[in-house]
mmCIF file of C-alpha atoms in Angstrom:
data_model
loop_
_atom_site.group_PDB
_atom_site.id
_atom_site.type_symbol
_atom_site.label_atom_id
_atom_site.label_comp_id
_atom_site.label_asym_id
_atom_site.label_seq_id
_atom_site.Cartn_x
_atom_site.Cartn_y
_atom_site.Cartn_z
ATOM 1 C CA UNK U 1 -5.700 -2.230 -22.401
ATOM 2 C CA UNK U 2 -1.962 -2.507 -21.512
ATOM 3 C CA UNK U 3 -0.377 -6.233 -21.418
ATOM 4 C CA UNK U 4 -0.222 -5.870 -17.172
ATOM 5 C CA UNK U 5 -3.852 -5.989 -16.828
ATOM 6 C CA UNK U 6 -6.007 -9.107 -16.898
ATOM 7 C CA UNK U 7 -9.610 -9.463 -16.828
ATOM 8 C CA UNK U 8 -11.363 -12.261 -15.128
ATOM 9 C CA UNK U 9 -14.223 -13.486 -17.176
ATOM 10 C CA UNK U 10 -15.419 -16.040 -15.085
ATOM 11 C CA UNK U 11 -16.874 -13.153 -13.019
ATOM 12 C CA UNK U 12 -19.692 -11.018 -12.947
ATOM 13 C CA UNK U 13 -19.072 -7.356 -14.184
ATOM 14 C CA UNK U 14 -21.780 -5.509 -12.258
ATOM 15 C CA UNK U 15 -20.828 -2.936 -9.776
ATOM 16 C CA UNK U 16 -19.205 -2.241 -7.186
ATOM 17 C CA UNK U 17 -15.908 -4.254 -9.240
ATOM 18 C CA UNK U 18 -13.096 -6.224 -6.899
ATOM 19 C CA UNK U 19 -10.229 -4.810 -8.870
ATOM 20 C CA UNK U 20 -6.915 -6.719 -8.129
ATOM 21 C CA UNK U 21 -3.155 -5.916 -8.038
ATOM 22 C CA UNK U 22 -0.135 -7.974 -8.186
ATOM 23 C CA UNK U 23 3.280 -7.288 -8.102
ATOM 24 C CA UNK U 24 6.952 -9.333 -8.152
ATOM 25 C CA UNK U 25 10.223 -7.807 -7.383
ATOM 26 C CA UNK U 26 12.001 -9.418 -9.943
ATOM 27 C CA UNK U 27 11.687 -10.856 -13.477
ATOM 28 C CA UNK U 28 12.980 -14.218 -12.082
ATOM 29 C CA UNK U 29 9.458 -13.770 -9.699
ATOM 30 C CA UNK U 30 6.048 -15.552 -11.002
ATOM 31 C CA UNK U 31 2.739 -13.613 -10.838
ATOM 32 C CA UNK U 32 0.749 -16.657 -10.802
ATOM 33 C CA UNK U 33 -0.136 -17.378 -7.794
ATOM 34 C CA UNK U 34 -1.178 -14.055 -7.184
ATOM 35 C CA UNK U 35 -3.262 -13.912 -10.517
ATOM 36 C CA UNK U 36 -4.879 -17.020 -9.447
ATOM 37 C CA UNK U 37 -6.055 -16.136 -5.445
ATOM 38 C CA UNK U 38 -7.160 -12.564 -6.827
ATOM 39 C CA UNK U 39 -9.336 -14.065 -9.603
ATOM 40 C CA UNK U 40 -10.545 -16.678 -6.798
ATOM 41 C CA UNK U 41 -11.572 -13.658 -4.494
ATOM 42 C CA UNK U 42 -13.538 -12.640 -7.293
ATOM 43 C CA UNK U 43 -11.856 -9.670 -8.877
ATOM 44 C CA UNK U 44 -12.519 -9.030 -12.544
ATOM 45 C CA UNK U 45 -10.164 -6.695 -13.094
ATOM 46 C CA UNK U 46 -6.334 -7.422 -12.129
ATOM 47 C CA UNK U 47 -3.242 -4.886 -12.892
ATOM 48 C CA UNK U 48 -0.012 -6.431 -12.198
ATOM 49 C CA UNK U 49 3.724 -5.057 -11.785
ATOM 50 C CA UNK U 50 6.381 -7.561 -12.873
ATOM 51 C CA UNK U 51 10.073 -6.339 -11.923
ATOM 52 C CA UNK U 52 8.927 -3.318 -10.094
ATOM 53 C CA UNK U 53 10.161 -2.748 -6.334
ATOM 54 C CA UNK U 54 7.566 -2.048 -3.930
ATOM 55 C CA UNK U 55 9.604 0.949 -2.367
ATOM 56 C CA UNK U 56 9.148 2.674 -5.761
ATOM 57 C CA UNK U 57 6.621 5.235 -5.010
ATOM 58 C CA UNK U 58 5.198 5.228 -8.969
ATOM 59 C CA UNK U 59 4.653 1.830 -10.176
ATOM 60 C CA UNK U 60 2.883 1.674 -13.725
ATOM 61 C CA UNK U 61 -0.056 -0.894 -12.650
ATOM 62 C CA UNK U 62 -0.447 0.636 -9.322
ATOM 63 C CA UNK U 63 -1.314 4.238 -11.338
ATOM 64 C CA UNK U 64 -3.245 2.401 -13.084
ATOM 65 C CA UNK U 65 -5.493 0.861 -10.033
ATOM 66 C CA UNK U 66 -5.536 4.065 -8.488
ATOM 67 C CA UNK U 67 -6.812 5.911 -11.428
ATOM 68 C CA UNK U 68 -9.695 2.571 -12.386
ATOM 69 C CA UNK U 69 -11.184 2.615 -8.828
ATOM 70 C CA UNK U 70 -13.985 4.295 -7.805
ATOM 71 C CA UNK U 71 -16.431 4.810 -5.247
ATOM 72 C CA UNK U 72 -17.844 1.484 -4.085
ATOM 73 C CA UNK U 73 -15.329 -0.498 -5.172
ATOM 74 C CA UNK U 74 -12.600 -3.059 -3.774
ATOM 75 C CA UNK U 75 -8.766 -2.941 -4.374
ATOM 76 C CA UNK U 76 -7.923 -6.352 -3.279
ATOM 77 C CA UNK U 77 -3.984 -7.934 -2.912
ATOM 78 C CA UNK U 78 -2.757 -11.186 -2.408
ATOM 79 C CA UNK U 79 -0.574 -9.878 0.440
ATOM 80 C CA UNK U 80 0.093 -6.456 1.894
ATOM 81 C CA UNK U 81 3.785 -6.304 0.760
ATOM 82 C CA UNK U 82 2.898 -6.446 -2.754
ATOM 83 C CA UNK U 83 1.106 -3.035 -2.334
ATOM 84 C CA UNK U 84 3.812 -0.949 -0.064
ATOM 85 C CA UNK U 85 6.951 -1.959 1.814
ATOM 86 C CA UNK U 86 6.091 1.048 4.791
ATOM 87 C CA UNK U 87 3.736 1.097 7.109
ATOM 88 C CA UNK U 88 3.173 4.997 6.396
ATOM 89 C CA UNK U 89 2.501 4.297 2.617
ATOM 90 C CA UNK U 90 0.033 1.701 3.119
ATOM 91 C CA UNK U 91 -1.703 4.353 5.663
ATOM 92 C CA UNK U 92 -1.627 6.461 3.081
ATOM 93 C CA UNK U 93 -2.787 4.690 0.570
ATOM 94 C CA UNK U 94 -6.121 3.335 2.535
ATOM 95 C CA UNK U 95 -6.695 7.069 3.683
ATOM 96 C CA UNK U 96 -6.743 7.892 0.353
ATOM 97 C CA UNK U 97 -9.272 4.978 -0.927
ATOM 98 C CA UNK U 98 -11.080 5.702 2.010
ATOM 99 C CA UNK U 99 -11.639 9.539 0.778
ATOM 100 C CA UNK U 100 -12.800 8.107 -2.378
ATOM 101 C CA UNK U 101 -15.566 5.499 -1.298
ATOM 102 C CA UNK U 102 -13.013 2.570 -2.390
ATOM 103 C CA UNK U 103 -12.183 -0.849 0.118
ATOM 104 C CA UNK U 104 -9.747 -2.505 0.573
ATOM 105 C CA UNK U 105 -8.694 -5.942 1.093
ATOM 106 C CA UNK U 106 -5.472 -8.284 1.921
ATOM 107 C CA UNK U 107 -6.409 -11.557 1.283
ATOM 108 C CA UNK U 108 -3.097 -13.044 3.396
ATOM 109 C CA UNK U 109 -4.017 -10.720 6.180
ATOM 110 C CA UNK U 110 -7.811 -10.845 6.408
ATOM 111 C CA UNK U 111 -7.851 -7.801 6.395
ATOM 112 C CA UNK U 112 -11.361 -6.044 4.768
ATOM 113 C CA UNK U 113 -12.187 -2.423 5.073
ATOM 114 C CA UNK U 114 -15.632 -3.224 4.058
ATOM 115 C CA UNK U 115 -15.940 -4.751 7.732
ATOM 116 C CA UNK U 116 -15.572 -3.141 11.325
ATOM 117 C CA UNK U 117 -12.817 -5.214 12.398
ATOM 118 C CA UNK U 118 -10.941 -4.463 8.940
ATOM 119 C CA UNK U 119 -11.306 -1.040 9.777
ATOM 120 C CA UNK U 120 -9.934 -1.548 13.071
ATOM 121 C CA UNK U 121 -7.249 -3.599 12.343
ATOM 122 C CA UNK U 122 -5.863 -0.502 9.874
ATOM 123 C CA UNK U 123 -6.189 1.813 12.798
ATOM 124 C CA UNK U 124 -4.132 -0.093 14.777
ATOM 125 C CA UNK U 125 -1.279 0.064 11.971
ATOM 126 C CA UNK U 126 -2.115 3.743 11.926
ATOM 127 C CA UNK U 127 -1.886 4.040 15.778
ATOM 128 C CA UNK U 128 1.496 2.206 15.783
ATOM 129 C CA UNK U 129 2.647 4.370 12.645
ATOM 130 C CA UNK U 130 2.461 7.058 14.271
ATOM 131 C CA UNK U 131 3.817 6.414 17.664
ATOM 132 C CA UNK U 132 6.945 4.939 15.634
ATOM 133 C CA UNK U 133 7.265 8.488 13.773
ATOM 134 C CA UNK U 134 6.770 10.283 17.164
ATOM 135 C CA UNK U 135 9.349 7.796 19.317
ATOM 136 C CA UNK U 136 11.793 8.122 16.119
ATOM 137 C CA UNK U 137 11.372 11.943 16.287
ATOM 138 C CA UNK U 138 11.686 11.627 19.811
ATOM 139 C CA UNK U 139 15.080 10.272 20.055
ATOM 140 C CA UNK U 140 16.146 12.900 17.456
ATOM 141 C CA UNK U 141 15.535 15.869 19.027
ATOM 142 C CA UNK U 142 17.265 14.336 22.141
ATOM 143 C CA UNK U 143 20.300 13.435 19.610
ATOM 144 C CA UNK U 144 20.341 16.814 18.905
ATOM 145 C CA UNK U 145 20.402 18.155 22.094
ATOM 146 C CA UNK U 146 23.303 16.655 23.475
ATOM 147 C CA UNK U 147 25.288 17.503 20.386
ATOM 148 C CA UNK U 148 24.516 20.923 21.186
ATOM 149 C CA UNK U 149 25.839 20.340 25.092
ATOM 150 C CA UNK U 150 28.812 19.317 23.326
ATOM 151 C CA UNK U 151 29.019 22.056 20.698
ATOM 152 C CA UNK U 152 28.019 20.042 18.058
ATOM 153 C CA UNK U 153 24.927 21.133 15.763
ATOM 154 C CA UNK U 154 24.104 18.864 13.165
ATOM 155 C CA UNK U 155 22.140 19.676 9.838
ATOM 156 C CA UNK U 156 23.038 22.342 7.585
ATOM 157 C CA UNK U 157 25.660 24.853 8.225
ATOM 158 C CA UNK U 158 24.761 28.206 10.221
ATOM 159 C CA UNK U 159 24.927 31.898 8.364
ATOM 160 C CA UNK U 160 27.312 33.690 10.111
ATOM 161 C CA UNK U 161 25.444 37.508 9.522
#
């Protein structure tokens, strides 16, 4: 086991497991309070980033969750930042769980898949999401259209044939 995992004795180890993740930013950054609400909520398992920016896509303890979880379990963090800084990558990330039988749970949010209202709560973000992607795309095809009133046509260069 690598030195960024803990295990929680003081719990049971039957299944389904309440796997937890921390993460800090920096080295300056302390894990502890993290370590100490995720083995309070339970989880026996805890993988934990130290240093690691959350708008890295491939963290080392977050592979590591990913890979340990399976159906019927929980991935539980002390607050959603610590698992994504986008909105689209936490979608992601709980469609993906979702496909695989696992829950998930914020413990600064309230937010519990396991429920109806946690599932509700992450289609809202979803719903919002995507009308952010659409309204940004939006705007950008309008952008481009007045360049091209003007002459102007951004992106890459045209072939001339």
């Amino acid at each position: 086991m690598h030195n960024n995992t803990i295990r929680n004795t003081e719990t049971r180890k039957a299944e389904p497991r309440k796997i937890g993740y921390a993460r800090v930013s920096t080295a300056e950054q302390n894990l502890a309070y993290q370590v100490t609400a995720l083995k309070a909520a339970g989880c026996d398992l805890i993988f934990k980033d130290e240093g690691v920016s959350g708008a890295v896509a491939s963290r080392p303890a977050l592979d590591q969750v990913l890979a340990e979880l399976g159906d019927g379990d929980t991935l539980i963090v002390w607050r959603l930042d610590r698992l994504g800084r986008s909105l689209k990558h936490l979608i992601e990330l709980n469609d993906d769980l979702t496909l695989r039988g696992v829950f998930f749970e914020s413990l600064n949010e309230k937010i519990d898949t396991a429920t109806a209202m946690g599932r509700f709560v992450f289609h809202i973000l979803g719903a919002v999401a995507e009308l952010e992607r659409s309204i940004i795309r939006e705007r950008t095809l309008a952008g481009m259209a007045e360049a091209a009133k003007e002459g102007r046509f951004p992106g890459r260069p045209r072939l001339v044939a």
